[in-house]
CSV table of C-alpha atoms in Angstrom, one decimal:
chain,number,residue,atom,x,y,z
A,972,UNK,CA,-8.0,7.3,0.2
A,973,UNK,CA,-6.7,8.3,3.2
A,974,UNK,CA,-7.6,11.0,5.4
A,975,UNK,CA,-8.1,12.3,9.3
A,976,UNK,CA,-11.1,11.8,11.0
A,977,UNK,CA,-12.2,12.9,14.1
A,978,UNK,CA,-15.1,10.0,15.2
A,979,UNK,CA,-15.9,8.9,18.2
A,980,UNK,CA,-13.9,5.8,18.9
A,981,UNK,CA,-10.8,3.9,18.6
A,982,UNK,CA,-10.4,1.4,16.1
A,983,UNK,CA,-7.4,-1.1,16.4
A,984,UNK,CA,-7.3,-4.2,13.6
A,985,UNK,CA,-4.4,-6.0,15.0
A,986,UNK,CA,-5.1,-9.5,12.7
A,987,UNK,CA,-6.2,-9.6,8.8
A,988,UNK,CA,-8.0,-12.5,7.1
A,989,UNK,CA,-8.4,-13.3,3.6
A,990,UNK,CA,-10.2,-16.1,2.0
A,991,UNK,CA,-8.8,-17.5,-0.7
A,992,UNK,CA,-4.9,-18.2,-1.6
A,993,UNK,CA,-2.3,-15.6,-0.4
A,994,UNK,CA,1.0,-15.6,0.5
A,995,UNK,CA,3.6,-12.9,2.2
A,996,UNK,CA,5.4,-10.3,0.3
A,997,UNK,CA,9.6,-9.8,0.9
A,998,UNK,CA,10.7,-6.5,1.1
A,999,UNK,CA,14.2,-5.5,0.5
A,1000,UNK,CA,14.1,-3.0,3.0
A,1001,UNK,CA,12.7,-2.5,6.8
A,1002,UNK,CA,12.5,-6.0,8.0
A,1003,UNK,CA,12.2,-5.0,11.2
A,1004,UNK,CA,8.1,-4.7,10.1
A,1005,UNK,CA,7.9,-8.4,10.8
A,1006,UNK,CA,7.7,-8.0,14.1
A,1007,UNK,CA,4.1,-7.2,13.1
A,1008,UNK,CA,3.5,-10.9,12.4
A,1009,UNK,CA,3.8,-13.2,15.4
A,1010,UNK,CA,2.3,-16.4,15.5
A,1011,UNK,CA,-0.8,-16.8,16.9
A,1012,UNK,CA,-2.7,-19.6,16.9
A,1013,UNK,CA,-5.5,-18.8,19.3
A,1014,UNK,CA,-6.9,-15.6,19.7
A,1015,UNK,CA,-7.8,-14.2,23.1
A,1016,UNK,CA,-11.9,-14.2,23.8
A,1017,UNK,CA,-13.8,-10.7,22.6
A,1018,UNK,CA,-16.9,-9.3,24.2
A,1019,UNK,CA,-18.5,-8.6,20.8
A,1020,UNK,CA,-20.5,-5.0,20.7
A,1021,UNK,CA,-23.5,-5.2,18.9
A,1022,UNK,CA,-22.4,-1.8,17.0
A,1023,UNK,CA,-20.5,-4.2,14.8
A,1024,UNK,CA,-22.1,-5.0,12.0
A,1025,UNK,CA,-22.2,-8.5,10.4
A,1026,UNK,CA,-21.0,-6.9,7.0
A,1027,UNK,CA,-19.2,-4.2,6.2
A,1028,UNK,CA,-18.9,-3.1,2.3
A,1029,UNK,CA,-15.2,-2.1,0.9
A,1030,UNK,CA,-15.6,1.1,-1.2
A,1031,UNK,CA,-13.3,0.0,-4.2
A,1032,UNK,CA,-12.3,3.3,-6.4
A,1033,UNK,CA,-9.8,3.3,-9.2
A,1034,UNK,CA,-7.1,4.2,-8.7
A,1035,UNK,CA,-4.8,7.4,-10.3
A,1036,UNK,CA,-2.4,5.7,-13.2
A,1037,UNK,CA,0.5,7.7,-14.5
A,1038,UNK,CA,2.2,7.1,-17.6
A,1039,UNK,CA,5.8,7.6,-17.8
A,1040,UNK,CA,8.4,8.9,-20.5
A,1041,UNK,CA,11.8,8.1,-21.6
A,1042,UNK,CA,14.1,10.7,-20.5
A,1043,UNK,CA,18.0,11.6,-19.2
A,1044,UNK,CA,18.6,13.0,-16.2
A,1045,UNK,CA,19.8,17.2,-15.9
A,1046,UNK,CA,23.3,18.5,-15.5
A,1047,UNK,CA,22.4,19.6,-12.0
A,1048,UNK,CA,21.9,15.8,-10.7
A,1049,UNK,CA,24.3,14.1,-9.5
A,1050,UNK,CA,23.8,10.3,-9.1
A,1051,UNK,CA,24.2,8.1,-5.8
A,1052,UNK,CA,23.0,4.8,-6.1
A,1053,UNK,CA,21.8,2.1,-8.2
A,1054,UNK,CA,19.1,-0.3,-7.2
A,1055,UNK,CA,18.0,-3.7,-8.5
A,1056,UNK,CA,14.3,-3.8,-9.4
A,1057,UNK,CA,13.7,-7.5,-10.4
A,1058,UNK,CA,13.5,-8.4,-13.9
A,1059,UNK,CA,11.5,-9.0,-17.3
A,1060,UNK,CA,12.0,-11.8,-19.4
A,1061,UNK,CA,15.3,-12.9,-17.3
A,1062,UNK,CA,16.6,-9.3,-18.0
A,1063,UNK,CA,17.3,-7.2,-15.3
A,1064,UNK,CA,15.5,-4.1,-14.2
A,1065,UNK,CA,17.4,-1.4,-12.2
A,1066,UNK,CA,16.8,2.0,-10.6
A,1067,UNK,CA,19.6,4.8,-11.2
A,1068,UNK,CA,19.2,6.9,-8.0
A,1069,UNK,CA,19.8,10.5,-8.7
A,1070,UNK,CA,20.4,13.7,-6.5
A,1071,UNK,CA,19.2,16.6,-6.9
A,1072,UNK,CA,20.2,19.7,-4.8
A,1073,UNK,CA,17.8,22.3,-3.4
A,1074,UNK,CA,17.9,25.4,-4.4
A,1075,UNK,CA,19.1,28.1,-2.5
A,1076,UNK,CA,18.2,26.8,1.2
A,1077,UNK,CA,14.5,27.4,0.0
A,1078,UNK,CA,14.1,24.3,-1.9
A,1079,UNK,CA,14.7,20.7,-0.5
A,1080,UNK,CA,16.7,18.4,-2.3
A,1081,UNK,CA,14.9,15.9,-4.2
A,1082,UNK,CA,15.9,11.8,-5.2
A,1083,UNK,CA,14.6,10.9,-8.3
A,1084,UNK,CA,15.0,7.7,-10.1
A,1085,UNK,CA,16.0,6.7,-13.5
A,1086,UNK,CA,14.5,3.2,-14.1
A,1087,UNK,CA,16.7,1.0,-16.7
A,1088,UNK,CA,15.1,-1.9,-18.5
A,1089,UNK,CA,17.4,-3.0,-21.8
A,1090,UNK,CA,17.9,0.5,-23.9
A,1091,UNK,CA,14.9,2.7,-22.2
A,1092,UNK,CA,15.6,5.3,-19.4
A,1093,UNK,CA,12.4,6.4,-17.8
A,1094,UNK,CA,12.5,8.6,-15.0
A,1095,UNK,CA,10.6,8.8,-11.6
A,1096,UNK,CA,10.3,12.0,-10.3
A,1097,UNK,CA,10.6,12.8,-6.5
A,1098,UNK,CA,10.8,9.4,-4.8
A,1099,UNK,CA,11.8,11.0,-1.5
A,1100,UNK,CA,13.8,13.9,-0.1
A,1101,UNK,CA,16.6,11.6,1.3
A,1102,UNK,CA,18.8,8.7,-0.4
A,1103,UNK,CA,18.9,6.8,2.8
A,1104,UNK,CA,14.9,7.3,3.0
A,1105,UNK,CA,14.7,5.3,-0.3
A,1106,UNK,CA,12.8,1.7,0.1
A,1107,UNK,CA,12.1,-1.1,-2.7
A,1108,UNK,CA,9.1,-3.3,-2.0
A,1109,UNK,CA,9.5,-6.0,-4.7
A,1110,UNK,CA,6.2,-7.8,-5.6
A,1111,UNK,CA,7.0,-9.4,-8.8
A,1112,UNK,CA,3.1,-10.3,-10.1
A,1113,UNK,CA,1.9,-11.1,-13.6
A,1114,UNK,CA,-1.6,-9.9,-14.6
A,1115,UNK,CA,-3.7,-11.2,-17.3
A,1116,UNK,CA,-5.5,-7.8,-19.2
A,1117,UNK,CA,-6.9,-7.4,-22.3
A,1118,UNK,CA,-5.0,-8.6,-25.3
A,1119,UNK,CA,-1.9,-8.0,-23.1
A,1120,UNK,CA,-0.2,-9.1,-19.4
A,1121,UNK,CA,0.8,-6.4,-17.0
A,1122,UNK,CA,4.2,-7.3,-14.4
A,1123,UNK,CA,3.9,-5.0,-11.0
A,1124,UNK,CA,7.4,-4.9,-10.0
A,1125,UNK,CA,7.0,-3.8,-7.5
A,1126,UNK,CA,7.2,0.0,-5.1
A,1127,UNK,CA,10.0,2.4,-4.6
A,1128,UNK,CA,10.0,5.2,-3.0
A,1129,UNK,CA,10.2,6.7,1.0
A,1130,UNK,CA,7.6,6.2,3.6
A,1131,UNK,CA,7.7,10.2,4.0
A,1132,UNK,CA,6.4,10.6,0.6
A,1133,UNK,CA,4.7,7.6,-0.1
A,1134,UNK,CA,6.0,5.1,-2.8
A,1135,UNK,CA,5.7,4.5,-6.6
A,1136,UNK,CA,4.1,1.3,-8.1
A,1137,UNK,CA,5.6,0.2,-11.3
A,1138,UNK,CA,4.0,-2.2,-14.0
A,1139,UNK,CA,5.2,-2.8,-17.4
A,1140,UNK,CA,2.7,-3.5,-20.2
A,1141,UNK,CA,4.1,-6.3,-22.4
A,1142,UNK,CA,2.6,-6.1,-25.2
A,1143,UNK,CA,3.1,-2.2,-25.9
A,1144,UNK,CA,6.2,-2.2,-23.7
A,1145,UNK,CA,5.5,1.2,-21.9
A,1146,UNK,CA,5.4,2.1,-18.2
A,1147,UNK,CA,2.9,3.0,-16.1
A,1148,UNK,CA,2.1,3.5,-11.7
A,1149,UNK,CA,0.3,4.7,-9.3
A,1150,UNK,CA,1.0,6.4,-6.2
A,1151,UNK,CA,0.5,5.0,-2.3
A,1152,UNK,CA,1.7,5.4,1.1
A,1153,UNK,CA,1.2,1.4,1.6
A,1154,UNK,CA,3.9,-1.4,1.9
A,1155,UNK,CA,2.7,-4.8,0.8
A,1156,UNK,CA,2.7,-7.6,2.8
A,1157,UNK,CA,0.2,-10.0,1.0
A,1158,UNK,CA,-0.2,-10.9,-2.3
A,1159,UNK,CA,-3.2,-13.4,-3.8
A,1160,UNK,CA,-6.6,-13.8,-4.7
A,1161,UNK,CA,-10.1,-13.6,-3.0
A,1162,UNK,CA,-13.8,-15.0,-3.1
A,1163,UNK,CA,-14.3,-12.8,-6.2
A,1164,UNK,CA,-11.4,-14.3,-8.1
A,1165,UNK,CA,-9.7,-11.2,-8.5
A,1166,UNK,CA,-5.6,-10.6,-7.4
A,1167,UNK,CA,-5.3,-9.1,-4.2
A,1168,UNK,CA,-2.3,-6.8,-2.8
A,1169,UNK,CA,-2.7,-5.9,1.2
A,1170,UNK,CA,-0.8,-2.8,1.9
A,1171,UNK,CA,0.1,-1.7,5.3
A,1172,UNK,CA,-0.3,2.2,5.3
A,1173,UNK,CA,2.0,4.4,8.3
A,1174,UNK,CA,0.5,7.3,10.2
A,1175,UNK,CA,1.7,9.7,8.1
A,1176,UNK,CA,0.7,13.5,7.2
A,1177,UNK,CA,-2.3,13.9,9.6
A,1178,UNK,CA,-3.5,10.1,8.3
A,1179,UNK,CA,-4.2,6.9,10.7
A,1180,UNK,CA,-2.8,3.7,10.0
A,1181,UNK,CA,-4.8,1.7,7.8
A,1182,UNK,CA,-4.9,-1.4,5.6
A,1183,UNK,CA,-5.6,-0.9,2.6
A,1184,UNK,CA,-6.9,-4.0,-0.5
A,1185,UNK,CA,-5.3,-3.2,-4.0
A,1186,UNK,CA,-7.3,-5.6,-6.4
A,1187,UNK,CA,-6.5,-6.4,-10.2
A,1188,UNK,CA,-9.5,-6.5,-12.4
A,1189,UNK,CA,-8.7,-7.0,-15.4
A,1190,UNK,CA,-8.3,-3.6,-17.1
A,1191,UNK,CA,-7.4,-1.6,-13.5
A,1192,UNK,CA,-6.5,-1.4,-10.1
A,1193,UNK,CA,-8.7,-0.5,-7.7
A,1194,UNK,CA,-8.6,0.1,-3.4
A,1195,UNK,CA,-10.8,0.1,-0.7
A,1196,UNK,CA,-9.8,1.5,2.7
A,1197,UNK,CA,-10.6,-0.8,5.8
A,1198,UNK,CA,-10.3,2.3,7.9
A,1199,UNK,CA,-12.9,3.7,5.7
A,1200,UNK,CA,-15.1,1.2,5.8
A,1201,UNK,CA,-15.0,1.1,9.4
A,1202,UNK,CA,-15.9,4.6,9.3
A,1203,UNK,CA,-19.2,4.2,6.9
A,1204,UNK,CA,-20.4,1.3,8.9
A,1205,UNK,CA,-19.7,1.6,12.6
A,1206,UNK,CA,-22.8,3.0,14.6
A,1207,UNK,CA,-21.3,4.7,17.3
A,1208,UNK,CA,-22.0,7.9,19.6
A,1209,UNK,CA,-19.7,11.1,18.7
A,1210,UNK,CA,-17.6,11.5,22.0
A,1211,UNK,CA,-16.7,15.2,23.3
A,1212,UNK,CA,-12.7,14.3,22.4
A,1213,UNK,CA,-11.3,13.5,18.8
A,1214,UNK,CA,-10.5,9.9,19.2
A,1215,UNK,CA,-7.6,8.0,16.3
A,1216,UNK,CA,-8.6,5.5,13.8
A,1217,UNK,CA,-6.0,2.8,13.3
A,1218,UNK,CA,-5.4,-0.3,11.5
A,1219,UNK,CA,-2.5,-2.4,11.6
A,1220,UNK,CA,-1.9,-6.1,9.8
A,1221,UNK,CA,-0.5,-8.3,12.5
A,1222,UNK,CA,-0.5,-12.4,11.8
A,1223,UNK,CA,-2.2,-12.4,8.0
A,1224,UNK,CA,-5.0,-14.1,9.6
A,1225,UNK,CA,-7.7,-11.9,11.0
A,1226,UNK,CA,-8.8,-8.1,11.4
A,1227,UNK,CA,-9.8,-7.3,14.8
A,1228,UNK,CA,-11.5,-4.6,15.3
A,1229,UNK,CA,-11.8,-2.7,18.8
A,1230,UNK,CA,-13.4,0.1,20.3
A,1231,UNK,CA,-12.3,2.2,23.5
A,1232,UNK,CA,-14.7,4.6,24.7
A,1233,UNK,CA,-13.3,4.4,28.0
A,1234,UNK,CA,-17.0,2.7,29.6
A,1235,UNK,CA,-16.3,-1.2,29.2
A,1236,UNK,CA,-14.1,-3.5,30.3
A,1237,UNK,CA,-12.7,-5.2,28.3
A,1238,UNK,CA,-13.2,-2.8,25.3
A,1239,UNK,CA,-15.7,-4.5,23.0
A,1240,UNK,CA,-14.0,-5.8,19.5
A,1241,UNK,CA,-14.8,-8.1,16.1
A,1242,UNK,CA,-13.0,-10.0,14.4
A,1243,UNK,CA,-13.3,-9.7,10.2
A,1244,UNK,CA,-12.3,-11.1,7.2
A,1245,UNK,CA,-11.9,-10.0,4.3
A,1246,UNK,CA,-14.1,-12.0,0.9
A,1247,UNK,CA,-14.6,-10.2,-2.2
A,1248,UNK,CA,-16.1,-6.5,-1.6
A,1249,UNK,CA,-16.9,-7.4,2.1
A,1250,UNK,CA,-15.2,-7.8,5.6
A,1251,UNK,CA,-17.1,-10.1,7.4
A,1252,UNK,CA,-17.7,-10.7,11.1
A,1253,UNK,CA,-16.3,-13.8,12.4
């Protein structure tokens, strides 16, 4: 979902909105991200642009599942750590963090996890290239699906290499994720009745920061980019330079979107929220 682009303007969301019912996600690692969320009450006045569109449409795609095997971990690893990863049924669920050296000064060494729910041992390969890189993001949700529930967990993983999403099918009792650079900071539902997940995605490997909407359906998860969106919608002139796209969740209230062309002062921004498939212009 994410990717560079080289437009011609600026965009900086520094406040998201959702209708509906959500409420804030606790990490277990890097609190320091709440300094993202102060409290604001009234937002500063905006010179709206008429480039902004009333509606913008969120590109939902499916997103890439993996299924995951029991196994044991090689003679070569050598374990470091073990993590707590919430819990099933009032059972605990926790992450063996293993080591594994590089090889010859050609190869990096690799952390992979061994994931430890009553007698299963299902491993994660290459959640980061560091132990002390290593982040849980717990999220702890129940999904209805089809003759079954699915629990997300919750995300391990390292912000360098993006994190693993793990659910748990109940009814089969196998393992499944999906892969994404985002944190979650927001968990709930929106005008479409479907469960929401807002991720906060870094600036990482020649990507902007974005926010990014995980949504349960039913039967999958999909995301839509706001950075993307942005993208597809925005009508502005291509400047000479390569101007950054970013997005960053601020106060869990609105998206505000501005653009710096360097011509107006001050820069012309929107504000959006987010309702079903849609950000709309407040």
């Amino acid at each position: 979902m994410l990717h560079m682009r080289c437009t011609g303007y600026l965009i900086i969301a520094s406040i998201i909105a959702i209708t509906g019912c959500h409420q804030a996600i606790q990490t277990e690692v890097k609190q320091e991200r709440s300094t993202l969320s102060p409290e604001v009450t009234n937002p500063p006045p905006q010179t709206v642009s008429p480039d902004f569109p009333e509606k913008v449409q969120l590109g939902f795609q499916p997103v890439e599942w993996s299924q995951w095997r029991q196994d044991l971990p090689t003679d070569r690893w050598e374990k470091k750590k073990t993590l707590r990863f919430g819990e099933l049924a009032g059972t605990p669920v926790t992450v063996d963090l293993y080591l594994e050296p590089g090889g010859g000064g050609k190869l990096p060494e690799q952390i992979h996890g061994i994931l430890r729910f009553q007698k299963q041992s299902i491993i994660f390969y290459e959640l980061g290239f560091h132990l002390e890189d290593i982040e849980t993001h717990m999220i702890g949700m129940t999904l209805a699906a089809k003759d079954s529930k699915l629990m997300l967990l919750g995300g391990i993983g390292s912000p360098h290499t993006g994190f693993e999403y793990i659910t748990y099918d109940l009814r089969s009792q196998t393992w499944s994720s999906f892969h994404s650079f985002g944190v979650p900071l927001l968990t709930g539902s929106s005008g479409d009745d479907s469960s929401e997940i807002v991720l906060q995605s870094p600036a990482v490997h020649l990507t902007w920061e974005d926010v990014e909407i995980l949504r349960w359906t039913g039967d999958r998860f999909e995301l839509a980019s706001v950075n993307d969106a942005m993208d597809n919608s925005l009508q502005v002139k291509q400047a000479d330079t390569v101007r950054l796209s970013s997005v960053y969740l601020a106060d869990q209230k609105y998206i505000v979107i501005t653009l710096l062309d360097g011509e107006e002062t001050p820069a012309p921004s929107a504000r959006y929220v987010i309702h079903g498939n849609q950000l709309i212009r407040q």
